[in-house]
Every structure is written in structure tokens, then in C-alpha cells.
Coordinates of C-alpha atoms and ligand atoms in Angstrom, one line a residue:
M1 CA 29.6 9.4 -12.6
D2 CA 28.2 10.9 -15.8
L3 CA 26.1 8.3 -17.6
R4 CA 24.5 10.6 -20.1
D5 CA 26.3 9.0 -23.1
A6 CA 26.4 5.5 -21.6
S7 CA 23.7 2.9 -22.3
H8 CA 23.8 0.5 -19.4
S9 CA 22.1 -3.0 -19.7
L10 CA 19.9 -4.2 -17.0
S11 CA 22.6 -6.3 -15.4
E12 CA 25.1 -3.3 -15.5
W13 CA 22.5 -1.2 -13.8
R14 CA 22.0 -3.9 -11.2
E15 CA 25.7 -4.1 -10.5
L16 CA 26.0 -0.4 -10.2
I17 CA 23.0 -0.2 -7.7
D18 CA 24.5 -3.2 -5.7
R19 CA 27.8 -1.3 -5.4
A20 CA 26.2 2.0 -4.5
E21 CA 24.2 0.2 -1.8
V22 CA 27.3 -1.1 -0.1
G23 CA 29.0 2.2 -0.4
E24 CA 31.5 1.3 -3.2
V25 CA 29.9 4.0 -5.4
D26 CA 29.4 7.1 -3.4
E27 CA 29.3 9.7 -6.1
P28 CA 26.2 11.0 -7.8
I29 CA 24.9 9.0 -10.8
V30 CA 24.2 11.7 -13.4
N31 CA 22.1 11.6 -16.5
V32 CA 21.7 15.2 -17.4
D33 CA 21.6 16.6 -20.9
R34 CA 24.2 19.3 -20.8
D35 CA 23.6 20.2 -24.4
D36 CA 19.9 21.1 -23.9
L37 CA 19.9 24.8 -23.1
R38 CA 16.2 25.0 -22.3
E39 CA 15.2 25.9 -18.7
Y40 CA 13.8 23.0 -16.7
D41 CA 10.0 23.2 -16.5
A42 CA 10.2 21.3 -13.2
I43 CA 12.7 19.7 -10.9
F44 CA 11.2 16.7 -9.0
V45 CA 12.7 16.4 -5.5
G46 CA 12.4 12.7 -4.9
G47 CA 12.1 10.0 -7.6
G48 CA 9.7 7.6 -6.0
A49 CA 6.3 6.7 -7.4
G50 CA 5.1 10.3 -7.6
G51 CA 8.4 11.8 -8.8
R52 CA 9.1 9.2 -11.5
F53 CA 5.5 9.1 -12.9
G54 CA 5.3 13.0 -12.8
S55 CA 8.6 13.2 -14.6
A56 CA 7.6 10.7 -17.3
Y57 CA 4.3 12.5 -17.9
L58 CA 6.0 15.9 -18.1
Q59 CA 8.5 14.5 -20.6
A60 CA 5.6 13.0 -22.6
L61 CA 4.0 16.4 -22.8
G62 CA 7.2 17.8 -24.3
G63 CA 8.5 19.5 -21.2
R64 CA 11.9 19.3 -19.6
Q65 CA 12.3 17.8 -16.2
L66 CA 15.0 16.8 -13.8
V67 CA 14.4 14.2 -11.0
V68 CA 16.8 13.8 -8.1
D69 CA 16.9 10.9 -5.6
K70 CA 19.1 10.2 -2.7
W71 CA 18.9 6.5 -3.5
P72 CA 20.8 5.0 -6.4
F73 CA 17.6 4.2 -8.2
L74 CA 14.2 5.6 -9.2
G75 CA 10.9 4.1 -8.0
G76 CA 11.2 5.0 -4.3
S77 CA 10.1 3.1 -1.3
C78 CA 7.4 0.9 -2.9
P79 CA 9.8 -1.5 -4.6
H80 CA 12.5 -1.0 -2.0
Q81 CA 10.8 -1.3 1.4
A82 CA 7.0 -1.0 1.2
C83 CA 4.6 -2.5 -1.4
V84 CA 6.8 -5.1 -2.9
P85 CA 8.0 -6.8 0.3
H86 CA 4.5 -6.4 1.6
H87 CA 3.1 -8.3 -1.3
L88 CA 5.9 -10.9 -1.2
F89 CA 5.1 -11.5 2.5
S90 CA 1.4 -11.5 2.0
E91 CA 1.7 -14.1 -0.8
A92 CA 3.8 -16.2 1.6
A93 CA 1.1 -15.7 4.3
R94 CA -1.6 -17.0 1.9
E95 CA 0.6 -20.0 0.9
L96 CA 1.5 -20.8 4.5
D97 CA -2.1 -20.5 5.6
L98 CA -3.2 -23.0 3.0
A99 CA -0.3 -25.3 4.0
R100 CA -1.5 -25.3 7.6
W101 CA -5.2 -25.8 6.8
M102 CA -4.4 -28.6 4.3
S103 CA -1.6 -30.1 6.4
G104 CA -1.5 -33.9 5.8
K105 CA -4.4 -33.8 3.3
L106 CA -4.1 -34.6 -0.5
W107 CA -0.5 -34.0 -1.5
F108 CA 0.1 -31.5 1.3
P109 CA 2.9 -32.6 3.6
Y110 CA 2.4 -32.4 7.4
F111 CA 3.0 -28.7 8.2
K112 CA 0.5 -27.7 11.0
D113 CA 3.0 -27.0 13.7
E114 CA 6.0 -26.2 11.6
R115 CA 7.9 -22.9 11.4
A116 CA 8.7 -21.0 8.2
S117 CA 11.6 -18.5 8.4
I118 CA 10.7 -14.8 8.4
L119 CA 14.4 -14.1 8.1
E120 CA 14.7 -16.2 4.9
M121 CA 11.8 -14.3 3.3
V122 CA 13.5 -11.0 4.1
E123 CA 16.8 -12.2 2.7
L124 CA 15.0 -13.5 -0.4
F125 CA 13.5 -10.0 -0.9
R126 CA 16.8 -8.2 -0.2
A127 CA 18.6 -10.4 -2.7
G128 CA 16.1 -9.7 -5.5
R129 CA 14.9 -6.1 -5.1
N130 CA 17.6 -4.4 -7.1
S131 CA 16.4 -6.0 -10.3
A132 CA 13.2 -3.9 -10.3
H133 CA 15.4 -0.8 -9.4
A134 CA 17.7 -1.6 -12.3
F135 CA 14.7 -1.8 -14.7
M136 CA 13.3 1.6 -13.5
N137 CA 16.7 3.3 -14.1
W138 CA 17.0 1.7 -17.5
Q139 CA 13.4 2.4 -18.5
S140 CA 13.4 6.0 -17.3
K141 CA 16.5 6.8 -19.3
E142 CA 16.3 4.7 -22.4
Q143 CA 12.5 4.6 -23.0
L144 CA 11.1 7.6 -21.2
G145 CA 13.9 10.1 -22.0
M146 CA 14.0 11.4 -18.4
E147 CA 16.9 13.4 -16.9
Y148 CA 18.0 12.4 -13.5
I149 CA 20.6 12.5 -10.7
L150 CA 20.7 9.6 -8.3
N151 CA 22.6 8.6 -5.3
A152 CA 22.6 12.2 -4.1
P153 CA 20.2 14.1 -1.8
A154 CA 18.7 17.3 -3.1
R155 CA 18.6 20.4 -1.0
V156 CA 16.0 23.0 -1.8
I157 CA 17.6 26.5 -1.8
D158 CA 14.5 28.5 -2.9
E159 CA 11.4 28.0 -4.9
H160 CA 13.4 27.8 -8.2
T161 CA 16.7 26.3 -7.0
V162 CA 17.9 22.9 -5.9
E163 CA 21.4 21.9 -4.9
V164 CA 22.7 18.4 -5.6
A165 CA 26.3 17.3 -4.8
G166 CA 27.4 20.9 -4.7
E167 CA 25.8 21.9 -8.1
R168 CA 22.8 24.2 -8.4
F169 CA 20.0 23.6 -10.8
T170 CA 17.1 26.0 -11.5
A171 CA 13.6 25.4 -12.8
R172 CA 10.4 27.3 -13.4
N173 CA 8.7 25.0 -10.8
L174 CA 9.6 22.6 -8.1
V175 CA 7.7 19.4 -7.4
L176 CA 8.3 18.1 -3.9
A177 CA 8.0 14.3 -3.7
T178 CA 10.1 13.0 -0.8
G179 CA 7.5 10.6 0.7
A180 CA 6.9 9.6 4.3
R181 CA 8.4 7.6 7.1
T182 CA 7.1 5.7 10.1
R183 CA 5.5 7.9 12.8
W184 CA 7.2 6.2 15.8
P185 CA 5.2 6.2 19.0
D186 CA 6.8 8.4 21.7
I187 CA 7.1 5.7 24.4
P188 CA 10.1 4.6 26.5
G189 CA 12.2 1.9 25.0
I190 CA 11.1 2.4 21.4
D191 CA 14.7 2.9 20.3
L192 CA 15.8 -0.5 21.7
P193 CA 17.4 -3.0 19.4
G194 CA 14.7 -5.6 18.5
V195 CA 12.2 -2.9 17.6
Y196 CA 11.5 -2.7 13.8
D197 CA 9.3 -1.0 11.3
F198 CA 8.6 -2.0 7.7
A199 CA 11.8 -0.3 6.5
S200 CA 14.3 -1.5 9.2
L201 CA 12.8 -5.0 9.0
V202 CA 13.9 -5.4 5.4
E203 CA 17.2 -3.4 5.9
D204 CA 18.5 -4.7 9.2
I205 CA 16.9 -7.8 10.6
A206 CA 19.5 -10.6 11.1
Y207 CA 17.8 -13.1 13.4
E208 CA 14.8 -15.3 13.4
P209 CA 11.9 -13.8 15.5
N210 CA 10.2 -16.2 17.8
R211 CA 7.5 -14.0 19.5
C212 CA 6.2 -10.8 18.1
V213 CA 4.2 -7.9 19.6
I214 CA 3.0 -5.3 17.1
I215 CA 2.3 -1.7 18.3
G216 CA -0.5 0.0 16.3
G217 CA -3.4 -1.3 14.2
S218 CA -2.5 0.0 10.8
K219 CA -2.7 -1.8 7.5
V220 CA 1.0 -2.5 7.9
A221 CA 0.2 -4.1 11.3
I222 CA -2.5 -6.4 9.9
E223 CA -0.5 -7.3 6.8
Y224 CA 2.8 -8.0 8.4
G225 CA 1.2 -9.5 11.5
S226 CA -0.7 -12.0 9.4
F227 CA 2.6 -13.0 7.7
F228 CA 4.5 -13.4 11.0
Q229 CA 1.7 -15.5 12.5
A230 CA 1.4 -17.6 9.3
A231 CA 5.1 -18.2 9.5
G232 CA 4.6 -19.7 12.9
C233 CA 5.8 -16.7 15.0
P234 CA 3.1 -16.1 17.7
T235 CA 2.0 -12.6 17.1
T236 CA 0.0 -10.1 19.2
I237 CA -1.4 -6.8 17.8
L238 CA -2.0 -4.0 20.2
S239 CA -4.4 -1.6 18.7
R240 CA -6.1 1.5 20.2
S241 CA -9.0 1.5 17.7
P242 CA -10.8 -1.7 16.6
L243 CA -8.8 -3.2 13.7
M244 CA -9.8 -1.9 10.3
R245 CA -11.5 1.1 12.0
T246 CA -8.5 3.4 11.9
A247 CA -8.8 6.9 10.6
S248 CA -7.1 6.3 7.2
L249 CA -9.6 3.5 6.2
H250 CA -13.0 4.5 5.1
H251 CA -16.1 2.5 3.9
V252 CA -15.0 -0.7 5.7
D253 CA -18.1 -2.9 5.9
E254 CA -18.8 -4.4 9.4
D255 CA -19.5 -7.9 8.1
I256 CA -16.3 -7.9 6.1
R257 CA -14.4 -6.5 9.1
C258 CA -15.7 -9.2 11.4
F259 CA -14.9 -12.0 8.9
V260 CA -11.4 -10.8 8.6
V261 CA -10.6 -10.0 12.2
E262 CA -12.3 -13.2 13.5
G263 CA -10.3 -15.1 10.8
M264 CA -7.1 -13.7 12.1
R265 CA -8.0 -14.8 15.7
T266 CA -8.9 -18.3 14.4
R267 CA -5.5 -18.5 13.0
G268 CA -4.0 -18.0 16.4
M269 CA -3.2 -14.3 16.4
T270 CA -3.9 -12.4 19.6
I271 CA -5.7 -9.1 18.9
L272 CA -6.0 -6.7 21.8
E273 CA -8.2 -3.7 20.9
G274 CA -8.6 -0.7 23.1
A275 CA -5.0 -1.3 24.1
E276 CA -2.5 1.5 24.8
P277 CA 1.2 0.6 24.6
L278 CA 3.1 2.2 27.4
E279 CA 6.7 1.0 27.1
V280 CA 9.0 -1.3 25.3
V281 CA 10.9 -3.1 28.0
G282 CA 14.4 -4.7 27.9
D283 CA 18.0 -3.8 28.7
A284 CA 20.2 -4.4 25.7
W285 CA 17.3 -5.9 23.6
A286 CA 13.5 -5.5 23.5
T287 CA 12.1 -8.3 25.6
G288 CA 8.5 -7.2 25.8
V289 CA 5.9 -4.4 25.6
T290 CA 4.0 -3.0 28.6
V291 CA 0.4 -2.2 27.7
R292 CA -2.7 -0.8 29.4
L293 CA -5.5 -3.1 28.3
A294 CA -9.1 -2.1 27.5
D295 CA -10.2 -3.0 31.1
G296 CA -7.5 -0.8 32.6
R297 CA -5.1 -3.6 33.7
V298 CA -1.4 -3.1 32.9
E299 CA 0.5 -6.1 31.6
T300 CA 3.9 -6.8 30.0
L301 CA 3.7 -9.1 27.0
E302 CA 6.9 -11.0 26.2
A303 CA 8.5 -10.6 22.8
D304 CA 11.9 -10.9 21.1
F305 CA 10.6 -8.9 18.1
V306 CA 8.6 -5.7 18.4
F307 CA 7.1 -4.4 15.2
V308 CA 5.7 -0.8 14.8
G309 CA 2.6 -0.3 12.8
T310 CA 1.6 3.2 13.9
G311 CA 1.2 4.8 10.5
E312 CA 3.4 7.3 8.7
Q313 CA 4.3 11.0 8.7
A314 CA 5.3 13.2 5.7
N315 CA 9.0 14.1 5.2
S316 CA 8.0 17.8 5.0
E317 CA 10.4 19.4 7.6
P318 CA 13.1 20.6 5.2
F319 CA 10.5 22.4 3.0
V320 CA 8.9 24.1 6.0
E321 CA 12.3 25.3 7.0
T322 CA 13.6 26.6 3.7
L323 CA 10.4 27.5 1.9
G324 CA 7.9 28.1 4.7
V325 CA 5.4 25.8 2.9
E326 CA 2.1 25.3 4.7
V327 CA 1.5 22.0 6.4
D328 CA -1.4 20.5 8.3
D329 CA -1.5 19.3 12.0
R330 CA 0.0 16.0 11.0
G331 CA 2.9 17.7 9.1
S332 CA 1.6 16.8 5.6
I333 CA 2.1 19.5 3.0
V334 CA -1.2 21.3 2.1
V335 CA -2.1 21.3 -1.6
N336 CA -5.1 22.1 -3.7
R337 CA -6.5 19.7 -6.3
R338 CA -3.8 20.8 -8.8
M339 CA -1.1 19.8 -6.2
Q340 CA -0.1 23.5 -5.8
T341 CA 1.3 24.3 -2.3
S342 CA 1.0 27.7 -0.5
I343 CA 4.2 28.8 -2.4
P344 CA 3.6 29.8 -6.0
G345 CA 5.5 27.5 -8.4
V346 CA 6.0 24.8 -5.8
Y347 CA 3.9 21.6 -6.1
A348 CA 3.8 18.6 -3.6
I349 CA 2.7 15.1 -4.4
G350 CA 2.4 11.6 -3.0
D351 CA 2.8 10.6 0.6
L352 CA 4.2 14.0 1.4
I353 CA 0.7 15.4 1.2
G354 CA -0.8 12.8 3.5
A355 CA -3.5 10.1 3.3
P356 CA -4.4 8.1 1.4
M357 CA -0.7 7.0 1.1
E358 CA -1.3 4.7 -1.9
M359 CA 0.4 4.2 -5.2
F360 CA -2.5 5.3 -7.4
K361 CA -2.5 8.6 -5.5
A362 CA 1.2 9.2 -5.7
R363 CA 1.4 8.4 -9.4
K364 CA -1.7 10.4 -10.3
C365 CA -0.5 13.3 -8.2
G366 CA 2.7 13.3 -10.2
M367 CA 0.7 13.4 -13.4
T368 CA -1.5 16.2 -12.1
A369 CA 1.5 18.3 -11.1
A370 CA 3.1 17.7 -14.6
R371 CA 0.0 18.7 -16.4
N372 CA -0.4 21.9 -14.5
V373 CA 3.2 22.8 -14.8
M374 CA 2.8 22.4 -18.6
G375 CA -0.2 24.7 -18.6
Q376 CA -3.0 22.1 -18.7
P377 CA -5.4 23.0 -15.8
Y378 CA -6.1 19.5 -14.3
E379 CA -7.6 18.6 -10.9
F380 CA -7.3 15.3 -9.0
D381 CA -9.9 14.6 -6.4
F382 CA -8.9 11.5 -4.4
S383 CA -11.6 11.7 -1.8
E384 CA -13.1 8.4 -3.2
Y385 CA -11.1 5.5 -4.3
P386 CA -11.0 1.6 -4.2
D387 CA -9.0 0.2 -1.3
F388 CA -7.5 -3.1 -0.2
L389 CA -5.4 -4.8 2.4
H390 CA -4.2 -8.3 3.1
S391 CA -4.6 -10.6 6.0
T392 CA -4.0 -14.2 4.8
Y393 CA -6.8 -13.1 2.4
E394 CA -7.0 -10.2 -0.1
I395 CA -9.6 -7.8 1.2
T396 CA -11.0 -5.3 -1.4
W397 CA -13.6 -2.7 -1.3
V398 CA -15.1 0.2 -3.1
G399 CA -18.0 2.7 -2.5
L400 CA -20.2 2.6 0.5
S401 CA -20.4 0.0 3.2
E402 CA -23.9 -1.5 3.9
A403 CA -24.4 0.7 7.0
E404 CA -23.3 3.9 5.1
A405 CA -25.7 3.0 2.3
R406 CA -28.6 2.5 4.7
E407 CA -27.9 6.0 6.2
R408 CA -28.0 7.5 2.7
Y409 CA -30.8 5.5 0.9
G410 CA -34.2 4.4 2.0
N411 CA -34.3 1.1 0.0
V412 CA -30.9 -0.7 0.2
I413 CA -30.6 -4.1 -1.5
V414 CA -27.8 -6.4 -0.5
I415 CA -26.6 -9.3 -2.7
Q416 CA -24.1 -11.3 -0.7
M417 CA -22.5 -14.7 -0.5
P418 CA -22.9 -16.5 1.9
P419 CA -26.4 -15.0 2.2
K420 CA -27.5 -13.4 5.4
G421 CA -28.6 -15.9 8.0
V422 CA -26.7 -18.9 6.5
D423 CA -24.1 -20.5 8.6
F424 CA -20.6 -20.1 7.1
D425 CA -19.7 -23.7 8.2
E426 CA -22.6 -25.1 6.2
L427 CA -22.1 -23.5 2.8
P428 CA -19.1 -23.9 0.6
L429 CA -19.9 -20.7 -1.2
P430 CA -18.6 -18.4 -2.6
C431 CA -16.9 -21.3 -4.4
A432 CA -14.5 -18.8 -6.0
E433 CA -11.4 -18.8 -8.0
G434 CA -8.5 -18.8 -5.5
S435 CA -10.5 -20.5 -2.8
M436 CA -11.6 -23.7 -4.4
L437 CA -9.5 -26.0 -2.1
Y438 CA -11.2 -24.3 0.9
A439 CA -14.6 -24.7 -0.7
F440 CA -14.2 -28.5 -0.7
T441 CA -12.4 -28.9 2.6
R442 CA -13.2 -25.9 4.9
P443 CA -16.3 -24.2 3.6
E444 CA -16.1 -21.5 6.3
L445 CA -12.8 -20.3 4.8
T446 CA -13.9 -19.6 1.3
G447 CA -14.3 -15.9 1.8
F448 CA -17.2 -13.4 1.7
Q449 CA -18.7 -11.1 -0.9
K450 CA -21.2 -8.3 -0.7
C451 CA -22.7 -6.0 -3.3
V452 CA -24.7 -3.0 -2.0
I453 CA -27.4 -1.5 -4.3
D454 CA -29.7 1.5 -4.1
G455 CA -33.0 -0.2 -4.8
E456 CA -34.6 2.9 -6.3
S457 CA -32.0 4.0 -8.8
R458 CA -30.9 0.3 -9.1
R459 CA -27.3 1.5 -8.9
V460 CA -24.4 -0.4 -7.3
V461 CA -23.2 1.9 -4.5
G462 CA -20.7 -0.4 -2.9
A463 CA -18.8 -3.7 -3.4
H464 CA -16.8 -5.7 -0.8
H465 CA -14.8 -8.8 -1.1
V466 CA -12.7 -11.2 1.0
G467 CA -11.0 -13.9 -1.0
F468 CA -8.3 -13.9 -3.7
G469 CA -7.7 -12.2 -7.0
A470 CA -10.6 -9.7 -7.1
K471 CA -8.4 -6.5 -7.0
D472 CA -8.3 -6.1 -10.8
A473 CA -12.1 -6.1 -11.0
F474 CA -12.3 -3.5 -8.3
Q475 CA -10.1 -1.1 -10.2
Y476 CA -12.7 -1.1 -13.0
L477 CA -15.7 -1.2 -10.7
D478 CA -14.5 1.9 -9.0
Y479 CA -14.4 3.7 -12.4
L480 CA -17.8 2.4 -13.4
I481 CA -19.7 3.2 -10.2
R482 CA -18.2 6.7 -10.0
R483 CA -19.3 7.7 -13.5
P484 CA -22.1 10.3 -13.5
Q485 CA -24.4 7.6 -14.8
G486 CA -23.2 5.0 -12.3
L487 CA -23.5 1.2 -12.8
T488 CA -26.9 -0.5 -12.4
I489 CA -27.7 -4.1 -11.4
D490 CA -29.2 -4.4 -14.9
E491 CA -25.9 -3.5 -16.5
M492 CA -24.1 -5.9 -14.3
G493 CA -26.5 -8.6 -15.5
E494 CA -25.6 -7.7 -19.1
M495 CA -21.9 -8.3 -18.5
N496 CA -20.1 -11.5 -19.6
E497 CA -18.6 -13.2 -16.6
L498 CA -15.5 -15.4 -16.9
F499 CA -16.8 -18.2 -14.7
L500 CA -15.4 -19.5 -12.4
N501 CA -14.4 -16.0 -11.2
P502 CA -12.9 -14.6 -8.0
E503 CA -15.9 -12.4 -7.4
H504 CA -19.4 -13.4 -8.3
F505 CA -21.1 -10.1 -8.6
I506 CA -22.1 -10.3 -12.3
Q507 CA -23.9 -13.7 -12.0
L508 CA -25.4 -12.9 -8.6
C509 CA -26.8 -9.5 -9.9
R510 CA -28.2 -11.4 -13.0
L511 CA -30.3 -13.5 -10.6
R512 CA -32.1 -10.4 -9.4
A513 CA -31.9 -8.0 -12.4
G514 CA -35.2 -9.2 -13.8
Q515 CA -37.1 -7.9 -10.7
G516 CA -39.0 -4.7 -10.9
A517 CA -39.0 -4.2 -7.2
L518 CA -35.6 -5.5 -6.1
V519 CA -35.2 -7.8 -3.2
S520 CA -32.0 -8.7 -1.4
L521 CA -30.3 -12.1 -2.1
Ligands
FAD1 C1 4.7 -1.4 4.2 C2 4.0 -0.6 3.2 C3 3.3 -1.3 2.2 C4 2.6 -0.6 1.2 N1 1.9 -1.3 0.3 C5 1.2 -0.6 -0.6 C6 0.5 -1.3 -1.6 O1 0.4 -2.5 -1.6 N2 -0.2 -0.6 -2.5 C7 -0.2 0.7 -2.6 O2 -0.9 1.3 -3.4 N3 0.5 1.4 -1.6 C8 1.2 0.8 -0.7 N4 2.0 1.5 0.2 C9 2.1 2.9 0.0 C10 3.1 3.3 -1.1 O3 4.3 2.7 -0.8 C11 3.3 4.8 -1.1 O4 2.1 5.5 -1.1 C12 4.2 5.3 -2.3 O5 5.4 4.6 -2.3 C13 4.4 6.8 -2.1 O6 5.2 7.3 -3.2 P1 5.9 8.7 -3.1 O7 6.5 9.0 -4.4 O8 5.1 9.7 -2.5 O9 7.1 8.4 -2.1 P2 8.3 7.4 -2.2 O10 8.1 6.3 -3.2 O11 8.6 7.0 -0.8 O12 9.5 8.3 -2.8 C14 10.1 9.3 -2.1 C15 11.5 9.4 -2.6 O13 12.1 10.5 -2.2 C16 13.5 10.3 -2.0 N5 14.0 11.3 -1.1 C17 13.7 11.6 0.1 N6 14.4 12.7 0.6 C18 15.1 13.1 -0.5 C19 16.0 14.2 -0.7 N7 16.3 15.1 0.2 N8 16.6 14.3 -1.9 C20 16.4 13.4 -2.9 N9 15.6 12.4 -2.7 C21 14.9 12.2 -1.6 C22 13.5 8.9 -1.4 O14 14.8 8.3 -1.6 C23 12.4 8.2 -2.2 O15 12.9 7.5 -3.4 C24 2.6 0.8 1.2 C25 3.3 1.5 2.2 C26 4.0 0.8 3.2 C27 4.8 1.5 4.2
NAP2 N1 -2.4 -0.5 0.2 C1 -1.7 -1.1 1.2 O1 -1.8 -2.3 1.4 C2 -1.0 -0.2 2.2 C3 -0.1 -0.8 3.1 C4 0.5 0.0 4.0 C5 0.2 1.4 4.1 N2 -0.6 1.9 3.2 C6 -1.0 3.4 3.3 O2 -0.1 4.1 4.1 C7 -0.8 5.0 5.0 C8 -0.4 4.8 6.4 O3 -1.2 3.7 6.8 P1 -1.1 2.9 8.1 O4 -2.1 1.9 7.9 O5 0.3 2.5 8.3 O6 -1.4 3.9 9.2 P2 -2.8 4.5 9.8 O7 -4.0 4.0 9.0 O8 -2.6 5.9 9.9 O9 -2.9 3.7 11.2 C9 -2.1 4.1 12.2 C10 -2.4 3.1 13.4 O10 -1.4 3.3 14.4 C11 -2.1 3.6 15.6 N3 -1.3 4.6 16.4 C12 -0.8 5.8 15.9 N4 -0.1 6.3 16.9 C13 0.0 5.5 17.9 C14 0.6 5.5 19.2 N5 1.3 6.5 19.6 N6 0.3 4.5 20.0 C15 -0.4 3.4 19.6 N7 -1.0 3.3 18.4 C16 -0.8 4.4 17.6 C17 -3.4 4.2 15.2 O11 -4.3 4.0 16.3 P3 -5.6 4.9 16.4 O12 -6.5 4.4 15.3 O13 -6.2 4.7 17.7 O14 -5.2 6.4 16.2 C18 -3.7 3.2 14.0 O15 -4.1 2.0 14.5 C19 -2.2 4.9 4.7 O16 -2.7 5.9 3.9 C20 -2.3 3.5 4.1 O17 -3.5 3.4 3.2 C21 -1.2 1.2 2.2

């Protein structure tokens, strides 16, 4: 289907994607400028976050790109199976949590022991997700001037050649951007029906889960588990490492971790740490998970729904086979800070190059590859970054944890709310935007905030937040504290807060900024 000269509206795009998804359109959707005789500067293999942003940037620089995706849309797994459903479910978890705590109070109806339907939420997502896909196809063609082929897998032939639906395209460079998939644990029964990961949950589930066991302690496990529990489906997480202490999370502050994990337990979730899953049991359907507990006992936990949260592995195999590209021991493609692989002219970006598997990294990797392809030497160092996850709260952090700061600096000042030593039950603070109803009804649920400062340089070296709505601030805090000059407590005190704000760092810092020798608050 050649769409080069067509100009589809959003609803026409949506209809086309809907039809492709049910197999009514099985041909490639082609938007290629056959009149342009220039060689492609790069072909992007995979049009997810990395491939689409890289393509757009390369176009903006005046280059010529082609992006190919096996799905009938650009944008990749984030809006289709990953971030967007995750945020929809996490928002539902927050609302359900509020409904349970406020059950029967004010205008809130009685809800404490009610169920909410997980299946209904999945169906809501499935019914709506193609609108975002339609927009990305439209924007990429009509506004960003990108060339693309969709609904057709790409096969890399050599470092300059890609085959799509029987046609070969050549380019000066290739940018590999095919993302990652769940790393399924190798245990008996993992293939049974009734076992889902984040992708098959939104694609396949057709029944209402009533008892869930989650294998693994990843972000996905915490986020989805919090939603399942909040919906009223009793949920158990089996995690080898303590929650939030997994390898791909760094700088997690211990006080924050305890607040979050204890909070999950308070809400009824069973969290078994040091637990090793041995087998998914069941004949025609998963009926439970056998696990070796931390004390060595082996038990089988009943479930009608097993969810896998054991992290992800890069889709690198085809490129190892055809190009011999170097990968690390987890199968992620090895790149330098310009996103160049071991094969000259071949770049790799996004989840395909390993952790952190986050949108900012995928998109900026795409931009980095595009700039280097176009002759602009540009390096991207993602060793430090702001991070977040959801329980029924939004948990956000940047820079060093308190313990890390104490290892590095001799005079660490901590400004936190509630202050150290104050009982969470006694103080309705932080009385913050997003948690006001809790502040006046359940003070212990209002969240937790901590700012970590090097008392000598007076610089903020870490910030940590549990509550709602602080993510935006952390994007900018990350930039400010990583500048060569950093960000001092005095500069924080100079800022103009928009009170009542989700995070109270500006006003709390101002209470101490006048001090010559800083003291914790
Ligand atoms: C449940 C979950 C929730 C998440 N939530 C967040 C979040 O809230 N915030 C955040 O920052 N990150 C989040 N992430 C991570 C984020 O989704 C990824 O980091 C991001 O999508 C990676 O982008 P990418 O371009 O590398 O890969 P993808 O977006 O996965 O794109 C890969 C593309 O390659 C295509 N493809 C694969 N093989 C071929 C082939 N042979 N030919 C053509 N096309 C091919 C696929 O169809 C796909 O479109 C989440 C991840 C998960 C699993
Ligand atoms: N921003 C977001 O909200 C978001 C959401 C989802 C994912 N992501 C990103 O996606 C990437 C993948 O993250 P992730 O959290 O899914 O994975 P992860 O951090 O790699 O965590 C994997 C978890 O699975 C466990 N595990 C692995 N293999 C196992 C096995 N065979 N048996 C039992 N447990 C096993 C690990 O235990 P051990 O610790 O004991 O090894 C760990 O708890 C990360 O980079 C993450 O940042 C981001």
C-alpha cells in the first residue's frame, strides 16, 4: 500500500491500523519518496521511541532516512504495551487506593472490600491505544517529513542493506533499534496458559484474575502488582533481591524504599524477599507457583494469574547472526557514547543496548546516532539520570541517596519531611499537592520527601520523593544538579515556589539557607 501521495487524516490512520491489527491489511504500508535520488544517510531498523526520534532528528538536520517497523505504526512498545498501559494502570491504582482509604468518608461511596476489574482496564487500554499510534504515523509523515515502511519486518542483509517485503534498500549507515522483550525465567511450567508478562497481559488476557503471584521484583513487578492489589486481586510478589534493590535501580534511598515497601504491605500485598521461584504448577492452566522461601522452606502459592516481572533482554540475535555485532553477557549490543557498534557504520540505540531501558535514553540515543551519522561528533553519557517508579504512589529520585552521600562527603545535611525522629502517624506533613486528602484524614499516607546536601559546598547532591506530581520538577533538578556549577541550597532558597507544591524542597531549603554552618532539618 503506497501512501506517499495520500494524506490520511487521524481517523483514517486509526482505521488502517485497526484493520492491520486484525490481519485485514497484511501488505506493507509504504511512505517512500521514490523521486528522491539521494542515498539514505541511515536506515533505522525499528521505529519505536529510539528509531522515530532518531529519524526525526536526522531529517531535521537535512539528512535522508528510512525507518522500518514490523508493526503498522511508529512509536513502538511504549504506547502499545509498556509505558502507556503502565501509567493508565498506575493512575487507576492511585485512584483505587484513595477510594479504599476514603471508603464511606465525605462523598466517597463504600468501596473498602469491593473489586475493580483488571480485565475492564485492559480492554479500555486496548480500545484506545491506536489513537496515539495514528497520531505518530500522521505526525511523522505530515509534520516531520519522515520516510517509512510499516507493517513489515526488516531483515538486515549486510551493514548497508536492509530487505523489507522482498525489496532491498541501501544506506550509508544502519541504526538498529528493535528494542527488548521479557527475559522469561527458565523454570518448568512458565509456558502454561495463565502466565502473562506486560505484553501478553494487554494483548491476550480474557478473564478476570482473582489471585496473582508475580515472579521477579522488577519495576514492572512493583507497578503492575500495586495495580492488581489495588483492584482487589490479592497479589504476592516473589523477589530474590529486596524490592527496589535490583541491579537496574541505582541511588534508591533506604528511607524511601522502606516507606514504599511497607506501604505496599500495609495495602495487603504479600512481598516475599529472598524467594526463588521453582515452578509454575498446573495441568491445563497455571494454578500456582512453587517457591523456595528465604528460610529454605518450599511452598506452593495458589494463583489463577501468574505475572512475570523478571526484566528484559535485548532483541539482538538477528544482528549477531548476520553482522557479527558485539554483545555483552546479557545479550545487549555494545556501543560507545556515539552509539557506534563494533561494526563500522552500524549504530544501535534504545533498549537494544541494555539498561537503563527508559524513554529518555531511547530517544536521546536516537538523536545521538543521527548527529553522528550527519557528521556532528556527539556523545551521550547516561550513567546518571533521574528515575521513577509507581506503587500506588509516584516515587521519584535523582542524584545520591543519603547513605551514598555519607560515603562520599564528610558533612552531609538532610532536609526531609517528615523530619527524622517524628512519627509519621502524628504529622500530616508533607501536606503536599496530590496528597491533601490524606494529610487531613490519614497523615501517615501523605508521602515522604528528602533533600541531601553536601554541607561544605552547600550543593544539593540528591533528592528523593514519594507522593504525587513531582516528576516534572525532577527532570529539571537533574539538569541543575549535574551542571558543573551544581545547585546550592542558597540558589534553591532564591527560587519562587508555586505553593502548595507537590515537593517542598524550595521552601524547606529557604528555612536553612541563611545558616553559615548548615544543620539538618
Ligand atoms: C511495562 C513497561 C513500562 C515501562 N514504562 C516506562 C515509563 O513509564 N517510562 C519510561 O521512560 N520507560 C518505560 N519503559 C521503558 C520503555 O518502554 C522503553 O525503554 C522504550 O520503549 C524503548 O524504546 P526502543 O525504541 O528502544 O524500543 P521499542 O519502543 O520497543 O521499539 C522497538 C521497535 O522495533 C520494532 N521491531 C522489532 N523487530 C523488528 C524488525 N525485525 N523489523 C522491523 N521492526 C522491528 C518493534 O515493532 C518496535 O516498534 C517501560 C517498559 C515496560 C516494559
Ligand atoms: N520507568 C519505568 O517506570 C519503567 C517501567 C518498567 C521498566 N522500565 C525499565 O526497563 C528495564 C527492565 O527493568 P525491570 O525492572 O523490568 O527489570 P530489572 O530491573 O532487570 O529487574 C529484574 C527482576 O527480575 C528478577 N529476576 C530475573 N531473573 C529471574 C529469575 N530467573 N527468577 C527470579 N527472579 C528473576 C531480578 O532478581 P535479582 O535482582 O535477584 O536478579 C529482579 O528482581 C529497566 O531498565 C527499567 O528501568 C522502566
